Amino acid sequence: MMNASKYKRQYFMPPENCMEWTKKEYIDRPPIWCSVDLRDGNQALVIPMSLEQKIEFFKLLVKIGFKEIEVGFPAASETEYQFLRALIEQDLIPEDVTIQVLTQAREHIIRKTFEAVKGAPRAIVHVYNSTSLSQREQVFKKSKEEILQIAVDGAALLKKLADETEGNFLFEYSPESFTGTEPEYALEVCNAVLYVWKPTADKKA
């Protein structure tokens, strides 16, 4: 057995003792936390939650204090769709809570998503499409320009449907498989989407 006592404690100052960073701006209040348990978390379960379990879980997340809650991918399944409709029709969404829904940048899925979210006073619509090199070349067999156009078309349809639907809608875009996407290209796609949305202080994206 090794004799651990032979190792003496050595105290030393860290190599960087400049504390100028403390003078920089910092947040003085907590950020808004968004729970994704009902969508991403549920997707990871062997046996997904039922409609009743989802409603109970939503109430728990509200009780915990979450102000933004991703409630699902309403176009993915009937349960996801009916869950969102139940939250809206049963008036289960508090005034200070914003729900979030996920959709691919595909026309029929986006339209189904807006059907599901109809009647919600406020919602974040999170749209995405694949941008990674491997997916462009192997899955979609499309060029950078074609993939960018998918994102732009999806963003434009989101904006159009939001303008036609009663309620306050915020937009979010994600380049799927970002870690496999060239950083410069990911930035180009995101900027193209923002150009379509033209976010403001009231209409955030």
PDB file of C-alpha atoms in Angstrom:
ATOM      1  CA  MET A   1       0.000   0.000   0.000  1.00  0.00           C
ATOM      2  CA  MET A   2       1.308   3.447  -0.889  1.00  0.00           C
ATOM      3  CA  ASN A   3       2.005   5.943   1.860  1.00  0.00           C
ATOM      4  CA  ALA A   4      -0.225   8.889   1.027  1.00  0.00           C
ATOM      5  CA  SER A   5       1.267  11.028   3.780  1.00  0.00           C
ATOM      6  CA  LYS A   6       4.451  11.475   1.768  1.00  0.00           C
ATOM      7  CA  TYR A   7       2.602  13.920  -0.483  1.00  0.00           C
ATOM      8  CA  LYS A   8       2.790  17.342   1.101  1.00  0.00           C
ATOM      9  CA  ARG A   9       0.109  19.918   0.572  1.00  0.00           C
ATOM     10  CA  GLN A  10       1.253  22.670  -1.669  1.00  0.00           C
ATOM     11  CA  TYR A  11      -0.629  25.926  -1.715  1.00  0.00           C
ATOM     12  CA  PHE A  12      -0.082  28.286  -4.595  1.00  0.00           C
ATOM     13  CA  MET A  13      -1.719  31.260  -6.216  1.00  0.00           C
ATOM     14  CA  PRO A  14      -3.378  30.712  -9.577  1.00  0.00           C
ATOM     15  CA  PRO A  15      -1.229  31.841 -12.513  1.00  0.00           C
ATOM     16  CA  GLU A  16      -3.688  34.607 -13.429  1.00  0.00           C
ATOM     17  CA  ASN A  17      -4.360  36.957 -10.550  1.00  0.00           C
ATOM     18  CA  CYS A  18      -5.753  39.839 -12.569  1.00  0.00           C
ATOM     19  CA  MET A  19      -9.339  40.470 -11.473  1.00  0.00           C
ATOM     20  CA  GLU A  20     -10.282  42.930 -14.210  1.00  0.00           C
ATOM     21  CA  TRP A  21     -13.055  40.572 -15.321  1.00  0.00           C
ATOM     22  CA  THR A  22     -15.033  41.509 -12.199  1.00  0.00           C
ATOM     23  CA  LYS A  23     -15.480  45.019 -13.599  1.00  0.00           C
ATOM     24  CA  LYS A  24     -17.276  43.737 -16.679  1.00  0.00           C
ATOM     25  CA  GLU A  25     -21.031  43.680 -17.004  1.00  0.00           C
ATOM     26  CA  TYR A  26     -22.760  40.721 -15.418  1.00  0.00           C
ATOM     27  CA  ILE A  27     -26.329  39.600 -14.971  1.00  0.00           C
ATOM     28  CA  ASP A  28     -27.907  40.601 -11.671  1.00  0.00           C
ATOM     29  CA  ARG A  29     -30.978  38.423 -12.015  1.00  0.00           C
ATOM     30  CA  PRO A  30     -31.548  34.840 -13.152  1.00  0.00           C
ATOM     31  CA  PRO A  31     -32.230  34.122 -16.832  1.00  0.00           C
ATOM     32  CA  ILE A  32     -35.501  32.622 -18.013  1.00  0.00           C
ATOM     33  CA  TRP A  33     -35.223  28.840 -17.761  1.00  0.00           C
ATOM     34  CA  CYS A  34     -37.041  26.767 -20.387  1.00  0.00           C
ATOM     35  CA  SER A  35     -38.031  23.216 -19.496  1.00  0.00           C
ATOM     36  CA  VAL A  36     -37.822  20.698 -22.348  1.00  0.00           C
ATOM     37  CA  ASP A  37     -38.809  17.667 -20.243  1.00  0.00           C
ATOM     38  CA  LEU A  38     -42.193  17.252 -21.891  1.00  0.00           C
ATOM     39  CA  ARG A  39     -40.691  17.064 -25.374  1.00  0.00           C
ATOM     40  CA  ASP A  40     -37.035  16.054 -25.353  1.00  0.00           C
ATOM     41  CA  GLY A  41     -37.327  14.252 -22.021  1.00  0.00           C
ATOM     42  CA  ASN A  42     -40.436  12.331 -23.013  1.00  0.00           C
ATOM     43  CA  GLN A  43     -38.792  11.301 -26.280  1.00  0.00           C
ATOM     44  CA  ALA A  44     -36.061   9.549 -24.293  1.00  0.00           C
ATOM     45  CA  LEU A  45     -38.501   7.357 -22.346  1.00  0.00           C
ATOM     46  CA  VAL A  46     -39.001   3.704 -23.295  1.00  0.00           C
ATOM     47  CA  ILE A  47     -42.722   4.153 -22.658  1.00  0.00           C
ATOM     48  CA  PRO A  48     -43.735   7.758 -23.454  1.00  0.00           C
ATOM     49  CA  MET A  49     -46.101   9.583 -21.126  1.00  0.00           C
ATOM     50  CA  SER A  50     -49.846   9.426 -21.646  1.00  0.00           C
ATOM     51  CA  LEU A  51     -52.001  12.511 -22.123  1.00  0.00           C
ATOM     52  CA  GLU A  52     -52.994  12.516 -18.449  1.00  0.00           C
ATOM     53  CA  GLN A  53     -49.377  12.126 -17.309  1.00  0.00           C
ATOM     54  CA  LYS A  54     -48.293  14.983 -19.563  1.00  0.00           C
ATOM     55  CA  ILE A  55     -50.926  17.298 -18.086  1.00  0.00           C
ATOM     56  CA  GLU A  56     -49.878  16.355 -14.554  1.00  0.00           C
ATOM     57  CA  PHE A  57     -46.225  16.935 -15.437  1.00  0.00           C
ATOM     58  CA  PHE A  58     -47.053  20.321 -16.971  1.00  0.00           C
ATOM     59  CA  LYS A  59     -48.807  21.384 -13.767  1.00  0.00           C
ATOM     60  CA  LEU A  60     -45.741  20.310 -11.780  1.00  0.00           C
ATOM     61  CA  LEU A  61     -43.404  22.349 -14.000  1.00  0.00           C
ATOM     62  CA  VAL A  62     -45.651  25.376 -13.491  1.00  0.00           C
ATOM     63  CA  LYS A  63     -45.623  24.773  -9.730  1.00  0.00           C
ATOM     64  CA  ILE A  64     -41.814  24.577  -9.747  1.00  0.00           C
ATOM     65  CA  GLY A  65     -41.743  28.007 -11.345  1.00  0.00           C
ATOM     66  CA  PHE A  66     -40.814  27.538 -15.001  1.00  0.00           C
ATOM     67  CA  LYS A  67     -41.971  30.472 -17.139  1.00  0.00           C
ATOM     68  CA  GLU A  68     -41.161  28.888 -20.502  1.00  0.00           C
ATOM     69  CA  ILE A  69     -42.159  25.276 -21.095  1.00  0.00           C
ATOM     70  CA  GLU A  70     -41.621  23.315 -24.302  1.00  0.00           C
ATOM     71  CA  VAL A  71     -44.783  21.256 -24.467  1.00  0.00           C
ATOM     72  CA  GLY A  72     -43.995  19.099 -27.462  1.00  0.00           C
ATOM     73  CA  PHE A  73     -43.866  18.466 -31.182  1.00  0.00           C
ATOM     74  CA  PRO A  74     -47.608  18.659 -31.959  1.00  0.00           C
ATOM     75  CA  ALA A  75     -47.296  17.401 -35.535  1.00  0.00           C
ATOM     76  CA  ALA A  76     -45.351  14.298 -34.461  1.00  0.00           C
ATOM     77  CA  SER A  77     -48.237  12.290 -33.001  1.00  0.00           C
ATOM     78  CA  GLU A  78     -51.896  12.486 -32.026  1.00  0.00           C
ATOM     79  CA  THR A  79     -51.001  12.414 -28.314  1.00  0.00           C
ATOM     80  CA  GLU A  80     -48.671  15.389 -28.713  1.00  0.00           C
ATOM     81  CA  TYR A  81     -51.350  17.271 -30.643  1.00  0.00           C
ATOM     82  CA  GLN A  82     -54.158  16.489 -28.207  1.00  0.00           C
ATOM     83  CA  PHE A  83     -51.972  17.395 -25.230  1.00  0.00           C
ATOM     84  CA  LEU A  84     -51.414  20.884 -26.582  1.00  0.00           C
ATOM     85  CA  ARG A  85     -55.095  21.273 -27.404  1.00  0.00           C
ATOM     86  CA  ALA A  86     -56.006  20.166 -23.869  1.00  0.00           C
ATOM     87  CA  LEU A  87     -53.695  22.773 -22.328  1.00  0.00           C
ATOM     88  CA  ILE A  88     -55.312  25.507 -24.420  1.00  0.00           C
ATOM     89  CA  GLU A  89     -58.958  24.409 -24.292  1.00  0.00           C
ATOM     90  CA  GLN A  90     -58.878  23.635 -20.549  1.00  0.00           C
ATOM     91  CA  ASP A  91     -57.182  26.981 -19.871  1.00  0.00           C
ATOM     92  CA  LEU A  92     -54.259  25.338 -18.056  1.00  0.00           C
ATOM     93  CA  ILE A  93     -51.583  27.807 -19.185  1.00  0.00           C
ATOM     94  CA  PRO A  94     -51.019  30.596 -16.615  1.00  0.00           C
ATOM     95  CA  GLU A  95     -50.805  34.168 -17.898  1.00  0.00           C
ATOM     96  CA  ASP A  96     -47.124  34.440 -16.964  1.00  0.00           C
ATOM     97  CA  VAL A  97     -46.113  31.161 -18.641  1.00  0.00           C
ATOM     98  CA  THR A  98     -45.144  30.876 -22.312  1.00  0.00           C
ATOM     99  CA  ILE A  99     -45.416  27.507 -24.015  1.00  0.00           C
ATOM    100  CA  GLN A 100     -43.024  26.427 -26.753  1.00  0.00           C
ATOM    101  CA  VAL A 101     -43.620  24.028 -29.636  1.00  0.00           C
ATOM    102  CA  LEU A 102     -41.170  22.393 -32.015  1.00  0.00           C
ATOM    103  CA  THR A 103     -41.529  21.954 -35.769  1.00  0.00           C
ATOM    104  CA  GLN A 104     -39.392  20.965 -38.713  1.00  0.00           C
ATOM    105  CA  ALA A 105     -39.019  23.510 -41.511  1.00  0.00           C
ATOM    106  CA  ARG A 106     -41.522  21.624 -43.684  1.00  0.00           C
ATOM    107  CA  GLU A 107     -44.734  23.230 -44.862  1.00  0.00           C
ATOM    108  CA  HIS A 108     -47.274  20.605 -43.808  1.00  0.00           C
ATOM    109  CA  ILE A 109     -45.642  20.213 -40.386  1.00  0.00           C
ATOM    110  CA  ILE A 110     -45.538  23.972 -39.796  1.00  0.00           C
ATOM    111  CA  ARG A 111     -49.209  24.299 -40.772  1.00  0.00           C
ATOM    112  CA  LYS A 112     -50.180  21.433 -38.457  1.00  0.00           C
ATOM    113  CA  THR A 113     -48.236  23.117 -35.658  1.00  0.00           C
ATOM    114  CA  PHE A 114     -50.164  26.362 -36.050  1.00  0.00           C
ATOM    115  CA  GLU A 115     -53.438  24.424 -36.059  1.00  0.00           C
ATOM    116  CA  ALA A 116     -52.415  22.900 -32.744  1.00  0.00           C
ATOM    117  CA  VAL A 117     -51.326  26.164 -31.130  1.00  0.00           C
ATOM    118  CA  LYS A 118     -54.442  28.106 -32.183  1.00  0.00           C
ATOM    119  CA  GLY A 119     -56.022  29.799 -29.186  1.00  0.00           C
ATOM    120  CA  ALA A 120     -52.849  30.065 -27.134  1.00  0.00           C
ATOM    121  CA  PRO A 121     -52.390  33.679 -25.999  1.00  0.00           C
ATOM    122  CA  ARG A 122     -48.615  33.459 -26.320  1.00  0.00           C
ATOM    123  CA  ALA A 123     -46.245  30.833 -27.721  1.00  0.00           C
ATOM    124  CA  ILE A 124     -42.700  30.292 -28.946  1.00  0.00           C
ATOM    125  CA  VAL A 125     -42.537  28.424 -32.247  1.00  0.00           C
ATOM    126  CA  HIS A 126     -39.164  26.691 -32.567  1.00  0.00           C
ATOM    127  CA  VAL A 127     -38.328  25.668 -36.137  1.00  0.00           C
ATOM    128  CA  TYR A 128     -35.305  23.728 -37.314  1.00  0.00           C
ATOM    129  CA  ASN A 129     -33.732  21.983 -40.274  1.00  0.00           C
ATOM    130  CA  SER A 130     -30.623  19.875 -40.781  1.00  0.00           C
ATOM    131  CA  THR A 131     -27.516  21.777 -41.849  1.00  0.00           C
ATOM    132  CA  SER A 132     -24.584  19.436 -41.184  1.00  0.00           C
ATOM    133  CA  LEU A 133     -22.230  18.388 -43.962  1.00  0.00           C
ATOM    134  CA  SER A 134     -23.059  14.687 -43.621  1.00  0.00           C
ATOM    135  CA  GLN A 135     -26.816  15.251 -43.717  1.00  0.00           C
ATOM    136  CA  ARG A 136     -26.576  17.612 -46.677  1.00  0.00           C
ATOM    137  CA  GLU A 137     -24.518  15.155 -48.692  1.00  0.00           C
ATOM    138  CA  GLN A 138     -25.776  11.748 -47.529  1.00  0.00           C
ATOM    139  CA  VAL A 139     -29.375  12.257 -46.410  1.00  0.00           C
ATOM    140  CA  PHE A 140     -30.803  15.154 -48.399  1.00  0.00           C
ATOM    141  CA  LYS A 141     -28.289  15.262 -51.250  1.00  0.00           C
ATOM    142  CA  LYS A 142     -28.696  19.021 -51.418  1.00  0.00           C
ATOM    143  CA  SER A 143     -26.295  21.921 -51.770  1.00  0.00           C
ATOM    144  CA  LYS A 144     -25.645  24.588 -49.165  1.00  0.00           C
ATOM    145  CA  GLU A 145     -27.865  26.966 -51.101  1.00  0.00           C
ATOM    146  CA  GLU A 146     -30.745  24.486 -51.188  1.00  0.00           C
ATOM    147  CA  ILE A 147     -30.525  23.753 -47.464  1.00  0.00           C
ATOM    148  CA  LEU A 148     -30.406  27.478 -46.699  1.00  0.00           C
ATOM    149  CA  GLN A 149     -33.525  27.950 -48.826  1.00  0.00           C
ATOM    150  CA  ILE A 150     -35.367  25.340 -46.746  1.00  0.00           C
ATOM    151  CA  ALA A 151     -34.625  27.391 -43.633  1.00  0.00           C
ATOM    152  CA  VAL A 152     -35.653  30.656 -45.288  1.00  0.00           C
ATOM    153  CA  ASP A 153     -38.898  29.204 -46.681  1.00  0.00           C
ATOM    154  CA  GLY A 154     -39.760  27.752 -43.279  1.00  0.00           C
ATOM    155  CA  ALA A 155     -39.065  31.066 -41.569  1.00  0.00           C
ATOM    156  CA  ALA A 156     -41.235  32.927 -44.084  1.00  0.00           C
ATOM    157  CA  LEU A 157     -44.154  30.536 -43.604  1.00  0.00           C
ATOM    158  CA  LEU A 158     -43.855  30.846 -39.818  1.00  0.00           C
ATOM    159  CA  LYS A 159     -44.064  34.618 -40.078  1.00  0.00           C
ATOM    160  CA  LYS A 160     -47.033  34.466 -42.455  1.00  0.00           C
ATOM    161  CA  LEU A 161     -49.044  32.059 -40.293  1.00  0.00           C
ATOM    162  CA  ALA A 162     -48.218  33.981 -37.119  1.00  0.00           C
ATOM    163  CA  ASP A 163     -49.573  37.151 -38.729  1.00  0.00           C
ATOM    164  CA  GLU A 164     -52.756  35.289 -39.690  1.00  0.00           C
ATOM    165  CA  THR A 165     -53.243  33.614 -36.289  1.00  0.00           C
ATOM    166  CA  GLU A 166     -54.533  35.385 -33.196  1.00  0.00           C
ATOM    167  CA  GLY A 167     -52.013  35.445 -30.357  1.00  0.00           C
ATOM    168  CA  ASN A 168     -48.505  36.634 -29.609  1.00  0.00           C
ATOM    169  CA  PHE A 169     -45.871  34.441 -31.261  1.00  0.00           C
ATOM    170  CA  LEU A 170     -42.127  34.455 -30.739  1.00  0.00           C
ATOM    171  CA  PHE A 171     -39.772  32.646 -33.108  1.00  0.00           C
ATOM    172  CA  GLU A 172     -36.747  30.442 -32.512  1.00  0.00           C
ATOM    173  CA  TYR A 173     -34.537  28.788 -35.121  1.00  0.00           C
ATOM    174  CA  SER A 174     -31.975  26.008 -34.722  1.00  0.00           C
ATOM    175  CA  PRO A 175     -29.575  24.560 -37.289  1.00  0.00           C
ATOM    176  CA  GLU A 176     -29.970  20.854 -36.482  1.00  0.00           C
ATOM    177  CA  SER A 177     -26.702  18.955 -35.975  1.00  0.00           C
ATOM    178  CA  PHE A 178     -24.920  22.248 -35.415  1.00  0.00           C
ATOM    179  CA  THR A 179     -21.736  20.521 -34.224  1.00  0.00           C
ATOM    180  CA  GLY A 180     -21.420  18.843 -37.624  1.00  0.00           C
ATOM    181  CA  THR A 181     -22.010  22.096 -39.497  1.00  0.00           C
ATOM    182  CA  GLU A 182     -19.281  24.462 -40.650  1.00  0.00           C
ATOM    183  CA  PRO A 183     -19.490  27.455 -38.243  1.00  0.00           C
ATOM    184  CA  GLU A 184     -19.450  30.012 -41.055  1.00  0.00           C
ATOM    185  CA  TYR A 185     -22.287  28.236 -42.849  1.00  0.00           C
ATOM    186  CA  ALA A 186     -24.361  27.872 -39.674  1.00  0.00           C
ATOM    187  CA  LEU A 187     -23.991  31.618 -39.121  1.00  0.00           C
ATOM    188  CA  GLU A 188     -25.011  32.303 -42.718  1.00  0.00           C
ATOM    189  CA  VAL A 189     -28.188  30.243 -42.350  1.00  0.00           C
ATOM    190  CA  CYS A 190     -29.120  31.821 -39.002  1.00  0.00           C
ATOM    191  CA  ASN A 191     -28.592  35.317 -40.390  1.00  0.00           C
ATOM    192  CA  ALA A 192     -30.738  34.481 -43.426  1.00  0.00           C
ATOM    193  CA  VAL A 193     -33.561  33.392 -41.116  1.00  0.00           C
ATOM    194  CA  LEU A 194     -33.238  36.539 -39.007  1.00  0.00           C
ATOM    195  CA  TYR A 195     -33.374  38.636 -42.165  1.00  0.00           C
ATOM    196  CA  VAL A 196     -36.783  37.111 -42.924  1.00  0.00           C
ATOM    197  CA  TRP A 197     -38.123  37.593 -39.404  1.00  0.00           C
ATOM    198  CA  LYS A 198     -36.627  41.050 -38.781  1.00  0.00           C
ATOM    199  CA  PRO A 199     -37.037  40.724 -34.994  1.00  0.00           C
ATOM    200  CA  THR A 200     -37.828  43.715 -32.792  1.00  0.00           C
ATOM    201  CA  ALA A 201     -38.073  44.283 -29.051  1.00  0.00           C
ATOM    202  CA  ASP A 202     -41.751  43.298 -29.218  1.00  0.00           C
ATOM    203  CA  LYS A 203     -41.387  40.531 -31.804  1.00  0.00           C
ATOM    204  CA  LYS A 204     -38.350  38.644 -30.604  1.00  0.00           C
ATOM    205  CA  ALA A 205     -36.499  35.848 -32.352  1.00  0.00           C
TER     206      ALA A 205
END
